[in-house]
PDB file of N, CA, C and O in Angstrom:
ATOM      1  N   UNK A   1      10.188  -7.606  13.092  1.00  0.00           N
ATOM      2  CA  UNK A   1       9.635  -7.795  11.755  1.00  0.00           C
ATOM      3  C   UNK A   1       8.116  -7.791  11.856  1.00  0.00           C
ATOM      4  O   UNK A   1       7.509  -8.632  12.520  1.00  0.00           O
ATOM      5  N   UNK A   2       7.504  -6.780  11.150  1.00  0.00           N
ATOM      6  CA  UNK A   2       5.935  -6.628  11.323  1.00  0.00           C
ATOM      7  C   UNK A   2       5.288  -7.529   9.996  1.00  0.00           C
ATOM      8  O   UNK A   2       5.644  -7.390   8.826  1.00  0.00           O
ATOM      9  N   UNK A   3       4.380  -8.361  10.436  1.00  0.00           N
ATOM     10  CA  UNK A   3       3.913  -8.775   8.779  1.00  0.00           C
ATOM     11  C   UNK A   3       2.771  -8.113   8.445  1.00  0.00           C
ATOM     12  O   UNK A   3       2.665  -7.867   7.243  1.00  0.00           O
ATOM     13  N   UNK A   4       1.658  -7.661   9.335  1.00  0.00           N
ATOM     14  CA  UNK A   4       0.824  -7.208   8.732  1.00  0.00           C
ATOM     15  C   UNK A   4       0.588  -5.644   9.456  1.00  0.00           C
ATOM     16  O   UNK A   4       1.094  -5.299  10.524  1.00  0.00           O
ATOM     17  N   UNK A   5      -0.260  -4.849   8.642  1.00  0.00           N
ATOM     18  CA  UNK A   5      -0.529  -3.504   8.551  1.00  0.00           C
ATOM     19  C   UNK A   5      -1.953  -3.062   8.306  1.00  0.00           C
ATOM     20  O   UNK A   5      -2.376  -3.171   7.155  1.00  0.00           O
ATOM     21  N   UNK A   6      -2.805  -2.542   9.314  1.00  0.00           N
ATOM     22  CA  UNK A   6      -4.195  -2.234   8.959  1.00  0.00           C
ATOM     23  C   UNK A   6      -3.841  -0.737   8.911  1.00  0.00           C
ATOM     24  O   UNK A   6      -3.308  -0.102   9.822  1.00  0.00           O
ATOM     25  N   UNK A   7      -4.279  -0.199   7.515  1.00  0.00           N
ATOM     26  CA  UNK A   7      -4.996   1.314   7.563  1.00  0.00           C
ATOM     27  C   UNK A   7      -6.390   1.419   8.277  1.00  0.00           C
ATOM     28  O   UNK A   7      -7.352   0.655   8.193  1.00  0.00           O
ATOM     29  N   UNK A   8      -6.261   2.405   8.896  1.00  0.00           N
ATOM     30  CA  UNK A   8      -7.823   2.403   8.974  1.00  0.00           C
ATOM     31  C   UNK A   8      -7.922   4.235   8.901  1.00  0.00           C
ATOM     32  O   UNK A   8      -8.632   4.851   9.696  1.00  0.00           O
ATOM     33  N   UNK A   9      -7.097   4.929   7.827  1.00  0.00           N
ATOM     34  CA  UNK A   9      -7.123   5.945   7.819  1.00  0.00           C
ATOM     35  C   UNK A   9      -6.244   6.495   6.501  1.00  0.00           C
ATOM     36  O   UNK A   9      -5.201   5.861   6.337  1.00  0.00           O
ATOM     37  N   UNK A  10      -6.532   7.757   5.367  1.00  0.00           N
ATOM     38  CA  UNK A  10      -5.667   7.527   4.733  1.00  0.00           C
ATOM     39  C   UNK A  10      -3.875   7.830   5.243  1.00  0.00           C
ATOM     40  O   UNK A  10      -3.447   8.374   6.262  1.00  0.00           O
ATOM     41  N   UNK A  11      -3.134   7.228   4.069  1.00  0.00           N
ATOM     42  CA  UNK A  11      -1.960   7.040   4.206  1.00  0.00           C
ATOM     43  C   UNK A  11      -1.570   8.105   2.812  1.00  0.00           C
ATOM     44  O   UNK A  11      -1.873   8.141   1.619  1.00  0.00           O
ATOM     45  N   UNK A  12      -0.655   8.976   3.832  1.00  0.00           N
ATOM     46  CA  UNK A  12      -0.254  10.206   2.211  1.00  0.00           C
ATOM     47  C   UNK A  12       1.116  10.254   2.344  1.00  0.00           C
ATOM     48  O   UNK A  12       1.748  10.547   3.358  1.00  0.00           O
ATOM     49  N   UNK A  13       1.566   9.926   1.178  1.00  0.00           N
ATOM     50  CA  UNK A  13       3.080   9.662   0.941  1.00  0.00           C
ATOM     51  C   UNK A  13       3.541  10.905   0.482  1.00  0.00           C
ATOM     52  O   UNK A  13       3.403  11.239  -0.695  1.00  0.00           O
ATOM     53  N   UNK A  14       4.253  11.848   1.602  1.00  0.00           N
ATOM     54  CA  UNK A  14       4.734  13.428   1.182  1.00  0.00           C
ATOM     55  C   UNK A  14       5.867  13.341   1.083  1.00  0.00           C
ATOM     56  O   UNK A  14       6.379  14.329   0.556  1.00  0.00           O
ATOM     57  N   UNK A  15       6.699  12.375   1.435  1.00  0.00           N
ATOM     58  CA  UNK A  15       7.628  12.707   1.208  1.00  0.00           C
ATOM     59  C   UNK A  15       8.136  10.862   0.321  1.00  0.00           C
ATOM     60  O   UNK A  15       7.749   9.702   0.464  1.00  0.00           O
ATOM     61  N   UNK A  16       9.228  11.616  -0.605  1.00  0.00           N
ATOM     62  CA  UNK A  16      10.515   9.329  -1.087  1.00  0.00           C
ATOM     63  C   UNK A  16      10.180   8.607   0.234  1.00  0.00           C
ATOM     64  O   UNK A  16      10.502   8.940   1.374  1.00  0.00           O
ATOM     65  N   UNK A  17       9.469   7.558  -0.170  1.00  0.00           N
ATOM     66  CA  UNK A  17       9.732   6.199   0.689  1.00  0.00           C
ATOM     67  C   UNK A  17       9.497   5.345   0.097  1.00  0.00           C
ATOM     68  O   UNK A  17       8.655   5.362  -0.801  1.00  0.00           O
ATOM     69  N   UNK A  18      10.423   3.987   0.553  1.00  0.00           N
ATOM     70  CA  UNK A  18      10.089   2.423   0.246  1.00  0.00           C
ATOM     71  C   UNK A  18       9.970   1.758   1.241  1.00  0.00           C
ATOM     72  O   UNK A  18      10.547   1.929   2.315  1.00  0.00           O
ATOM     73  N   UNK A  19       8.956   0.674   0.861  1.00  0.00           N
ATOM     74  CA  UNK A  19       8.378  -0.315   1.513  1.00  0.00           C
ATOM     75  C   UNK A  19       9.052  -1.354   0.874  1.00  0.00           C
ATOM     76  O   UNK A  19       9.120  -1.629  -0.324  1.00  0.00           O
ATOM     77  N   UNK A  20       9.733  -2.104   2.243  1.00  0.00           N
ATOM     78  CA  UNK A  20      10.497  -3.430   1.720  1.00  0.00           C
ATOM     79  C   UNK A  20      10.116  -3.834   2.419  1.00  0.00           C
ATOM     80  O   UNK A  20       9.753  -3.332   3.483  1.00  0.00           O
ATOM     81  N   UNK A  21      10.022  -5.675   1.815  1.00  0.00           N
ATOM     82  CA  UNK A  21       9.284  -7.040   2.647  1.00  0.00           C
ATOM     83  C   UNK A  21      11.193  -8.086   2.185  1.00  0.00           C
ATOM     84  O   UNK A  21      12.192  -7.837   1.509  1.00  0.00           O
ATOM     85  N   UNK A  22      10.767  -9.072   2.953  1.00  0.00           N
ATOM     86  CA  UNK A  22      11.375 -10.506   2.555  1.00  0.00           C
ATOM     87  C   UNK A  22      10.739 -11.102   1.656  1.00  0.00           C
ATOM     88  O   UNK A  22       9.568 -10.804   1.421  1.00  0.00           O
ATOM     89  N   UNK A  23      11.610 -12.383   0.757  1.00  0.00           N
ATOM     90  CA  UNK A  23      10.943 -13.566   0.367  1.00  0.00           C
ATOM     91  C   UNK A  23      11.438 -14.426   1.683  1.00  0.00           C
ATOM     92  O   UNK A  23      12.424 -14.244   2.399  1.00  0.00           O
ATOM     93  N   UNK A  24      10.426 -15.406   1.746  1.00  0.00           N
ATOM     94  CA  UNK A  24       9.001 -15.656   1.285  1.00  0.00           C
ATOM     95  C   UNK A  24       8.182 -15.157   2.530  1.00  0.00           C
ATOM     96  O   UNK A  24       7.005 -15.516   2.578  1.00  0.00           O
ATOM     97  N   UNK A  25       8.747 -14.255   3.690  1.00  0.00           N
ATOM     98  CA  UNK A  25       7.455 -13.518   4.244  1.00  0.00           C
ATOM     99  C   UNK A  25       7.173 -12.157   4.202  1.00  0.00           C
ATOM    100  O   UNK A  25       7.234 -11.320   5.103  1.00  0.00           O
ATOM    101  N   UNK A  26       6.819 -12.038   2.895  1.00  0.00           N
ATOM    102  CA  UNK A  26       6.188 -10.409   2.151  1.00  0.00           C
ATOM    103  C   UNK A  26       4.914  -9.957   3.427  1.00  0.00           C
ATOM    104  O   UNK A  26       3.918 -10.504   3.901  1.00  0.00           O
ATOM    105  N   UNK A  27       5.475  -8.945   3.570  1.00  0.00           N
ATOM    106  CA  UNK A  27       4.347  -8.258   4.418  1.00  0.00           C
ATOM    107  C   UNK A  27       2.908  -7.571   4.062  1.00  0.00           C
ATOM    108  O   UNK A  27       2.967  -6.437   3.587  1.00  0.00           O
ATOM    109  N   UNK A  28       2.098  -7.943   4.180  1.00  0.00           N
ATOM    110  CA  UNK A  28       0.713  -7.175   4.116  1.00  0.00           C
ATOM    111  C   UNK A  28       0.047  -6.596   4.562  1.00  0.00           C
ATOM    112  O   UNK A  28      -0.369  -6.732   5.712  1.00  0.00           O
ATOM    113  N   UNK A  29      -0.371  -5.450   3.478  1.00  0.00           N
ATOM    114  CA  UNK A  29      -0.749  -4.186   3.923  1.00  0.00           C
ATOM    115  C   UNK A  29      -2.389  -4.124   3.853  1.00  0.00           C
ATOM    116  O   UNK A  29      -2.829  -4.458   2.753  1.00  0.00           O
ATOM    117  N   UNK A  30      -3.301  -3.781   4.764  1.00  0.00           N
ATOM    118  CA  UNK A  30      -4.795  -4.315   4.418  1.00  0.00           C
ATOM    119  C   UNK A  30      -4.864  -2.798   4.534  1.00  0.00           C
ATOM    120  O   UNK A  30      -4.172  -2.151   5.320  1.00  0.00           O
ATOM    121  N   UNK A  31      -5.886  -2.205   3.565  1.00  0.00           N
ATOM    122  CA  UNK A  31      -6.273  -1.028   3.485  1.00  0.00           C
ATOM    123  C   UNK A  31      -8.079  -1.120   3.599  1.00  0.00           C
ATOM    124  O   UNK A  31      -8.799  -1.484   2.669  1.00  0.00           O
ATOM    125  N   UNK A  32      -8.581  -0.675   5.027  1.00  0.00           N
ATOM    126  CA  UNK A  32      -9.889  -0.776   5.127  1.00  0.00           C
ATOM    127  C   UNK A  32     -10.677  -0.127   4.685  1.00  0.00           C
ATOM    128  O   UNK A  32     -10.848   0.848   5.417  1.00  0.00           O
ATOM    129  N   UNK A  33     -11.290  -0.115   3.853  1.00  0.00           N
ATOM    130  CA  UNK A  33     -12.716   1.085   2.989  1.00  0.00           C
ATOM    131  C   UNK A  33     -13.670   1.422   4.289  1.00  0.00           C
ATOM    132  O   UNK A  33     -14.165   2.548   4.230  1.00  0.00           O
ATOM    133  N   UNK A  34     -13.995   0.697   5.380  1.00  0.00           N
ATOM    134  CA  UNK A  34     -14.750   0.889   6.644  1.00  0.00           C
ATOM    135  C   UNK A  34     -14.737   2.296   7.293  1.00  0.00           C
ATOM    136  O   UNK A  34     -15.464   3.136   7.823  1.00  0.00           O
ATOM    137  N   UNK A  35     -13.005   1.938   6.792  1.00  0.00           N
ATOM    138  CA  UNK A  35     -12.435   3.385   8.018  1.00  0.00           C
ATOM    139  C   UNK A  35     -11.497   4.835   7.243  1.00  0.00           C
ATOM    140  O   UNK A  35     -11.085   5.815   7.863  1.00  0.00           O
ATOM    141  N   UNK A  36     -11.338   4.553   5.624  1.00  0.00           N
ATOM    142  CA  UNK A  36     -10.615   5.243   5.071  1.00  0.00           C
ATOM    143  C   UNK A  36     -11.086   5.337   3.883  1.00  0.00           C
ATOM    144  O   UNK A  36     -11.300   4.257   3.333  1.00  0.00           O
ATOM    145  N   UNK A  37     -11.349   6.389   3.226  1.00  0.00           N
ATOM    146  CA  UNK A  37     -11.932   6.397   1.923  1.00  0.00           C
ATOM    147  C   UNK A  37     -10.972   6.609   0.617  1.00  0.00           C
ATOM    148  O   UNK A  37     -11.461   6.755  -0.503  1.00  0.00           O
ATOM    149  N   UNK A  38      -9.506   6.615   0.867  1.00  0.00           N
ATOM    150  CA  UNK A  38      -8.972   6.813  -0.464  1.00  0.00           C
ATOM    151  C   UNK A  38      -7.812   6.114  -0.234  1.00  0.00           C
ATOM    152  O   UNK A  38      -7.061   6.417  -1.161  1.00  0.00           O
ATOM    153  N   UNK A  39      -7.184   5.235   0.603  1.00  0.00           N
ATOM    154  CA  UNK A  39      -6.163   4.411   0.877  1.00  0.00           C
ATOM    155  C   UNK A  39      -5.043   5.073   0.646  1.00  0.00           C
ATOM    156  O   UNK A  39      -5.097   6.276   0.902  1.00  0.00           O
ATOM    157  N   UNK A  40      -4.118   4.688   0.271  1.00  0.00           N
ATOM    158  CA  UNK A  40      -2.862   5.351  -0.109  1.00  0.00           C
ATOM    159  C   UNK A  40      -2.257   6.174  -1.442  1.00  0.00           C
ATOM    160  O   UNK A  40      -1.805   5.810  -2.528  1.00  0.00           O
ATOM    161  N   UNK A  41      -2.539   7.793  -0.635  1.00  0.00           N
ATOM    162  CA  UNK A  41      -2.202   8.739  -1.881  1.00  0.00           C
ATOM    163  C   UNK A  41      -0.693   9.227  -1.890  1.00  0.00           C
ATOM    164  O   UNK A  41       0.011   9.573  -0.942  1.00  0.00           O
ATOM    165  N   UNK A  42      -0.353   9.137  -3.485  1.00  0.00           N
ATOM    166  CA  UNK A  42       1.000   9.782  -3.430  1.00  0.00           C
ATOM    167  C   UNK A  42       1.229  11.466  -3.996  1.00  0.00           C
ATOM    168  O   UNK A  42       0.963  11.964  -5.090  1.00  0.00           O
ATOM    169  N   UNK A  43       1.625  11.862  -3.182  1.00  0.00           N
ATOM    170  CA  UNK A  43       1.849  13.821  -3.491  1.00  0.00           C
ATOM    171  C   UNK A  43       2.680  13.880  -4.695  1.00  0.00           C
ATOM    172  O   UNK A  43       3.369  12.993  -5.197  1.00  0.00           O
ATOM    173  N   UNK A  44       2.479  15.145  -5.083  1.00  0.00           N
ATOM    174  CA  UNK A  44       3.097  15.216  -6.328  1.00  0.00           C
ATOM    175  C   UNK A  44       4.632  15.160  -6.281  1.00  0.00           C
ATOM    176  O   UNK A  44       5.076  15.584  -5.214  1.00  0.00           O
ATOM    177  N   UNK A  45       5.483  14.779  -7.093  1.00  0.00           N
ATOM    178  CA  UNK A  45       6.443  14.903  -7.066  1.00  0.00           C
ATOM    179  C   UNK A  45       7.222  14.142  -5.718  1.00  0.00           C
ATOM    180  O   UNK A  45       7.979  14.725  -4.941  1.00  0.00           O
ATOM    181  N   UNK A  46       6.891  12.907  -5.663  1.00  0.00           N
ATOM    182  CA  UNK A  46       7.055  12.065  -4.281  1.00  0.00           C
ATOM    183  C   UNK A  46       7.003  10.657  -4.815  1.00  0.00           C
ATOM    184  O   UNK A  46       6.255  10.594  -5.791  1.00  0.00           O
ATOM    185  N   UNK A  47       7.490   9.646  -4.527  1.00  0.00           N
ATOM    186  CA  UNK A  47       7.905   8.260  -5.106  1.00  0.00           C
ATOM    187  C   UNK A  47       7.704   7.403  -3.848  1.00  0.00           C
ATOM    188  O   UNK A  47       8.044   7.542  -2.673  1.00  0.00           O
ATOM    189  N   UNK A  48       7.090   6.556  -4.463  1.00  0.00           N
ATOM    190  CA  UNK A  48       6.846   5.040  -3.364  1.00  0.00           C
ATOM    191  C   UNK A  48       7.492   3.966  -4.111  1.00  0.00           C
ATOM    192  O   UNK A  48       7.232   3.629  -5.266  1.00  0.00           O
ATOM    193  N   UNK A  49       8.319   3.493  -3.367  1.00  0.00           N
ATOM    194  CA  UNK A  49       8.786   2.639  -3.829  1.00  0.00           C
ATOM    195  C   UNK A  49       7.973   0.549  -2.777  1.00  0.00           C
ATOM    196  O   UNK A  49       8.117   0.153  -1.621  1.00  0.00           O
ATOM    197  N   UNK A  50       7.297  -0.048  -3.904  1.00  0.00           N
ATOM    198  CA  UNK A  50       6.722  -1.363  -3.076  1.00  0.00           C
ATOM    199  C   UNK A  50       7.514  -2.474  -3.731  1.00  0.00           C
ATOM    200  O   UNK A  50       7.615  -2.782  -4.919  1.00  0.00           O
ATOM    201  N   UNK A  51       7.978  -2.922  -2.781  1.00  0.00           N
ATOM    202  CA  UNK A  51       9.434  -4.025  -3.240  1.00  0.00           C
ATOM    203  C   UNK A  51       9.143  -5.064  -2.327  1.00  0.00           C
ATOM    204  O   UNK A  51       9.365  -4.600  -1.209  1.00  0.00           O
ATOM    205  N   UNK A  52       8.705  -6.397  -2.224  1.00  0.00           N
ATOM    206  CA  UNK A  52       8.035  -7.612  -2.214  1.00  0.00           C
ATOM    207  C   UNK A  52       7.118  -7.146  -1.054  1.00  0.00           C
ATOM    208  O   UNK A  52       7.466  -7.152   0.127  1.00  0.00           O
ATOM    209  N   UNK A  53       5.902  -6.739  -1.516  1.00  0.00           N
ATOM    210  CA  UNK A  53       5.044  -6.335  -0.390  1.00  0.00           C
ATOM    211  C   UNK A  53       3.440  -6.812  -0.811  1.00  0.00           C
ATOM    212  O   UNK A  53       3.437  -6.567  -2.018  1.00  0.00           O
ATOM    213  N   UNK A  54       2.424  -7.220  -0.561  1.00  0.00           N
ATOM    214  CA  UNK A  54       1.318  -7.624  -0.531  1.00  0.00           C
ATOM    215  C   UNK A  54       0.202  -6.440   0.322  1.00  0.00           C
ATOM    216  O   UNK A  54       0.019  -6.255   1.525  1.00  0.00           O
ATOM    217  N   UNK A  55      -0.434  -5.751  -0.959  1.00  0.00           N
ATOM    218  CA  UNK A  55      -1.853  -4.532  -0.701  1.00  0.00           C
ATOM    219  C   UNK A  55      -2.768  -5.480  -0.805  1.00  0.00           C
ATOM    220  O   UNK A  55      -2.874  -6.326  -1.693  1.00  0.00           O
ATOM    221  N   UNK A  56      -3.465  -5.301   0.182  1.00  0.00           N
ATOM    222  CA  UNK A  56      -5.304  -5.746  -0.195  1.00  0.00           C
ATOM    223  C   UNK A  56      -6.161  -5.026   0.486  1.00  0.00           C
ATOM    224  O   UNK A  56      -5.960  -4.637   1.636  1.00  0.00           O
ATOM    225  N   UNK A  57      -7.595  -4.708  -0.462  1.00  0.00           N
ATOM    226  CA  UNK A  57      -8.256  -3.453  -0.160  1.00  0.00           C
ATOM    227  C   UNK A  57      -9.493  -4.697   0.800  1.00  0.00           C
ATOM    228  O   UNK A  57      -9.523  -5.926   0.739  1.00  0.00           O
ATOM    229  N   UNK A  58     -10.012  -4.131   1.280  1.00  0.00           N
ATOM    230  CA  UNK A  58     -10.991  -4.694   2.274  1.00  0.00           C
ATOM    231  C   UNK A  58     -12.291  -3.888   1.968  1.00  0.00           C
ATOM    232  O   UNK A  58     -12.186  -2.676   1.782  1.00  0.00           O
ATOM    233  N   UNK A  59     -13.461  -4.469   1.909  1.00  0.00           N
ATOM    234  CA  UNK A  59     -14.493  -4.200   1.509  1.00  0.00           C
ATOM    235  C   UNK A  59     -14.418  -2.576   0.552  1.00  0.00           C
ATOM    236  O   UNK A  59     -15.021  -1.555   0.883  1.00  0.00           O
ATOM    237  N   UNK A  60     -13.713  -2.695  -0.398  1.00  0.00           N
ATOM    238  CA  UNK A  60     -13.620  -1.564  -1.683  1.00  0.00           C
ATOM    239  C   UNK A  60     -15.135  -2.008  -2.358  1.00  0.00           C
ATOM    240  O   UNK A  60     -15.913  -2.956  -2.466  1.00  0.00           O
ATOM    241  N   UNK A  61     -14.960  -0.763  -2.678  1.00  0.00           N
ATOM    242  CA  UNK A  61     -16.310  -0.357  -4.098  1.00  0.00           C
ATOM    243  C   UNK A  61     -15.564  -0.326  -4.794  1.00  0.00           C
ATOM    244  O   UNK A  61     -16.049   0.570  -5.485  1.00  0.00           O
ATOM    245  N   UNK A  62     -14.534  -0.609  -5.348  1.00  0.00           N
ATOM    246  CA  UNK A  62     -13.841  -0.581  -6.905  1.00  0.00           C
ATOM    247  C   UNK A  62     -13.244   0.669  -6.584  1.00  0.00           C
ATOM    248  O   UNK A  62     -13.216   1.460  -7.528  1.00  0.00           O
ATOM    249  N   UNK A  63     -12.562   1.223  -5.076  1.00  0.00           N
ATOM    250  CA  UNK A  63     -11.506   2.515  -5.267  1.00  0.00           C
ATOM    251  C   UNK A  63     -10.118   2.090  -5.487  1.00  0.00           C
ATOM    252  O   UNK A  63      -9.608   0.972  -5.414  1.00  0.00           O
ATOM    253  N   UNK A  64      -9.568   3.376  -5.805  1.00  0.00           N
ATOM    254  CA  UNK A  64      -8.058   2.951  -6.216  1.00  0.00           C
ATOM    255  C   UNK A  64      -7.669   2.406  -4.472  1.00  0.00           C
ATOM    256  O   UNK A  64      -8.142   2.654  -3.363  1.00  0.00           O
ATOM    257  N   UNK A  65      -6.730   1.688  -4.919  1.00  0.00           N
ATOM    258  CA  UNK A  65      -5.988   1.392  -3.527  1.00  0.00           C
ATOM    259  C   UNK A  65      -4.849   2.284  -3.349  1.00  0.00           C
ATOM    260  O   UNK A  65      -4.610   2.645  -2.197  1.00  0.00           O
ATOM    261  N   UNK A  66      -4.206   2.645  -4.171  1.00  0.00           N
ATOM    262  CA  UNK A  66      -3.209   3.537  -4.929  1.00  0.00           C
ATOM    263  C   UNK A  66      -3.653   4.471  -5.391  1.00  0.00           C
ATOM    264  O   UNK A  66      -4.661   4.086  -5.983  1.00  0.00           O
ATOM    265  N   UNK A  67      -3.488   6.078  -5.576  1.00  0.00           N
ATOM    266  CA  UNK A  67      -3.406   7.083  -6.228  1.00  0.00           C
ATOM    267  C   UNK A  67      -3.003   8.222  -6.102  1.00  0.00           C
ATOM    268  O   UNK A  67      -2.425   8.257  -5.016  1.00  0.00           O
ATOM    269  N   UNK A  68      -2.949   9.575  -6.768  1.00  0.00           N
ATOM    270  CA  UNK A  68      -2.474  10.165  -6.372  1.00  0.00           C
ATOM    271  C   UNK A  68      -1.377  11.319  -7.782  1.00  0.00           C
ATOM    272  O   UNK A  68      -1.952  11.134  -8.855  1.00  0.00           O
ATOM    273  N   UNK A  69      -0.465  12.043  -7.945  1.00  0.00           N
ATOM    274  CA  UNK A  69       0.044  12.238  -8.576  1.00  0.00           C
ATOM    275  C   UNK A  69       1.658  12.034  -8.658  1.00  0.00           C
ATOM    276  O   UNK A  69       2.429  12.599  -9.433  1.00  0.00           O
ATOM    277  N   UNK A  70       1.880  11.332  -7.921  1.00  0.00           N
ATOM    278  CA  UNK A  70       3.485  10.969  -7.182  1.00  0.00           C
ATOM    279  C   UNK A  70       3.861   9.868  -8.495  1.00  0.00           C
ATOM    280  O   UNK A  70       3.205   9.794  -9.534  1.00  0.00           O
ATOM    281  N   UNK A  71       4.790   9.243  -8.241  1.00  0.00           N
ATOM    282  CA  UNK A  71       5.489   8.114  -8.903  1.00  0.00           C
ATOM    283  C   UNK A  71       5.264   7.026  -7.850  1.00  0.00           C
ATOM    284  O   UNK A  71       5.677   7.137  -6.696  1.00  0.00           O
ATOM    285  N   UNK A  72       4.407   5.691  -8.430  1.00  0.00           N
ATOM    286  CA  UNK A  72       4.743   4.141  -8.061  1.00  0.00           C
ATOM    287  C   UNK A  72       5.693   3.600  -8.797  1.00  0.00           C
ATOM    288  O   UNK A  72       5.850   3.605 -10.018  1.00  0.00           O
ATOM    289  N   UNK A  73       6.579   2.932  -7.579  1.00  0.00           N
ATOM    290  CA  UNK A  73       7.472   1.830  -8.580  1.00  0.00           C
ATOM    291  C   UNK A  73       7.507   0.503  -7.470  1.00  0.00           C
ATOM    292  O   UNK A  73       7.608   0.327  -6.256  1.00  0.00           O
ATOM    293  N   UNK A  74       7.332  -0.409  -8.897  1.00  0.00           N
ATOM    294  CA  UNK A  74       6.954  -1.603  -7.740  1.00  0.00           C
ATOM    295  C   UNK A  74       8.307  -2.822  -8.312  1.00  0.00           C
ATOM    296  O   UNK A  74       8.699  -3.039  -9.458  1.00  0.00           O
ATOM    297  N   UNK A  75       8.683  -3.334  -7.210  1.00  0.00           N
ATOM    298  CA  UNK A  75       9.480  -4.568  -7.740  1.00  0.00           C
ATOM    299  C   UNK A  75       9.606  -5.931  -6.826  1.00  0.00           C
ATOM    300  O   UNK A  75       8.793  -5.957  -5.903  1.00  0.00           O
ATOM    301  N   UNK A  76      10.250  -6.765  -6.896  1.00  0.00           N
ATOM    302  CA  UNK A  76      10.441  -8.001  -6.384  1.00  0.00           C
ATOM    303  C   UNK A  76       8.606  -8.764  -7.063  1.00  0.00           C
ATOM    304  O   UNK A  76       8.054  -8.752  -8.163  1.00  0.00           O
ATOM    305  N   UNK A  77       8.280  -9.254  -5.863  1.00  0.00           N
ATOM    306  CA  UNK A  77       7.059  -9.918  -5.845  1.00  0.00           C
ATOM    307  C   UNK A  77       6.021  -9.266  -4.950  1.00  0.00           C
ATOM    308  O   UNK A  77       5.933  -9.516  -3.748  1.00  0.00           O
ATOM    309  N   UNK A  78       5.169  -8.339  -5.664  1.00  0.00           N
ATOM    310  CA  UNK A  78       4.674  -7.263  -5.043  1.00  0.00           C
ATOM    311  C   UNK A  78       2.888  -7.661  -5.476  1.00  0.00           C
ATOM    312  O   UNK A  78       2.690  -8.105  -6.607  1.00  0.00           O
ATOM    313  N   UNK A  79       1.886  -7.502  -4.685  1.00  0.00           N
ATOM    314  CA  UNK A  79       0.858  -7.634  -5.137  1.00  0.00           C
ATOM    315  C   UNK A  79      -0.293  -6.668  -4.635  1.00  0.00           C
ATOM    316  O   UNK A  79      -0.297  -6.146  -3.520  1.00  0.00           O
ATOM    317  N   UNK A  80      -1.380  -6.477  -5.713  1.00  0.00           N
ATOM    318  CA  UNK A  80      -2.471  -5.202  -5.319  1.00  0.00           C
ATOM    319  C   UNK A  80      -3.849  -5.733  -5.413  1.00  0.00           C
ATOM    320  O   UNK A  80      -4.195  -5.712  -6.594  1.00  0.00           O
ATOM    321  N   UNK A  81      -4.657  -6.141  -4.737  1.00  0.00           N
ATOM    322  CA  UNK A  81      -6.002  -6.296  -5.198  1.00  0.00           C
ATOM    323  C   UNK A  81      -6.967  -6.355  -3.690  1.00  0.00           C
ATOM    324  O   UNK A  81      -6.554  -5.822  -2.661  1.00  0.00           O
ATOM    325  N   UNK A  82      -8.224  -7.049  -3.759  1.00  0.00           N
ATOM    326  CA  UNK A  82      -9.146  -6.834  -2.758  1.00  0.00           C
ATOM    327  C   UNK A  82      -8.675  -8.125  -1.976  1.00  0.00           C
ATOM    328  O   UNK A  82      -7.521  -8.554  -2.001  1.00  0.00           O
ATOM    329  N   UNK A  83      -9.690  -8.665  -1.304  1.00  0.00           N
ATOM    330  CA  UNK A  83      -9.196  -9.471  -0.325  1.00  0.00           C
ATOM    331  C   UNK A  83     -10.578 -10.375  -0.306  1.00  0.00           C
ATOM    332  O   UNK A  83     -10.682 -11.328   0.467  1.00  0.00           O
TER     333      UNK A  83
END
């Protein structure tokens, strides 16, 4: 069981995947602005699924942490912001 996750590069979601965590130890994903400039993009026509998982961007200028043209779907207890 991994709890935490450093990007330090982007992450491109080409192909369906989900990210599943536990309650109550949701795993976190730190996405570094240091080392990656657009965090996690989704391709077109491609679905992420984040189901109790914890994003936090690390020294962001206000970029998406998320983007892309794919489908997000988020559920359980899932959270997105800086750190």
């Amino acid at each position: 069981l991994v709890q935490n996750t450093m990007l330090t590069a982007d992450l491109i979601i080409d192909k369906n995947l989900t990210i599943k965590g536990t309650v109550p130890l949701r795993p976190f994903i730190f996405v570094d602005y240091n080392t990656t400039t657009n965090g996690i993009l989704i391709d077109a026509n491609k679905k992420l699924i984040l189901d109790n998982i914890d994003i936090k961007a690390i020294n962001s200028l206000n970029q998406s942490v998320i983007s892309g043209t794919g489908t997000l779907e988020i559920s359980g207890i899932t959270t997105i912001g800086k750190q």
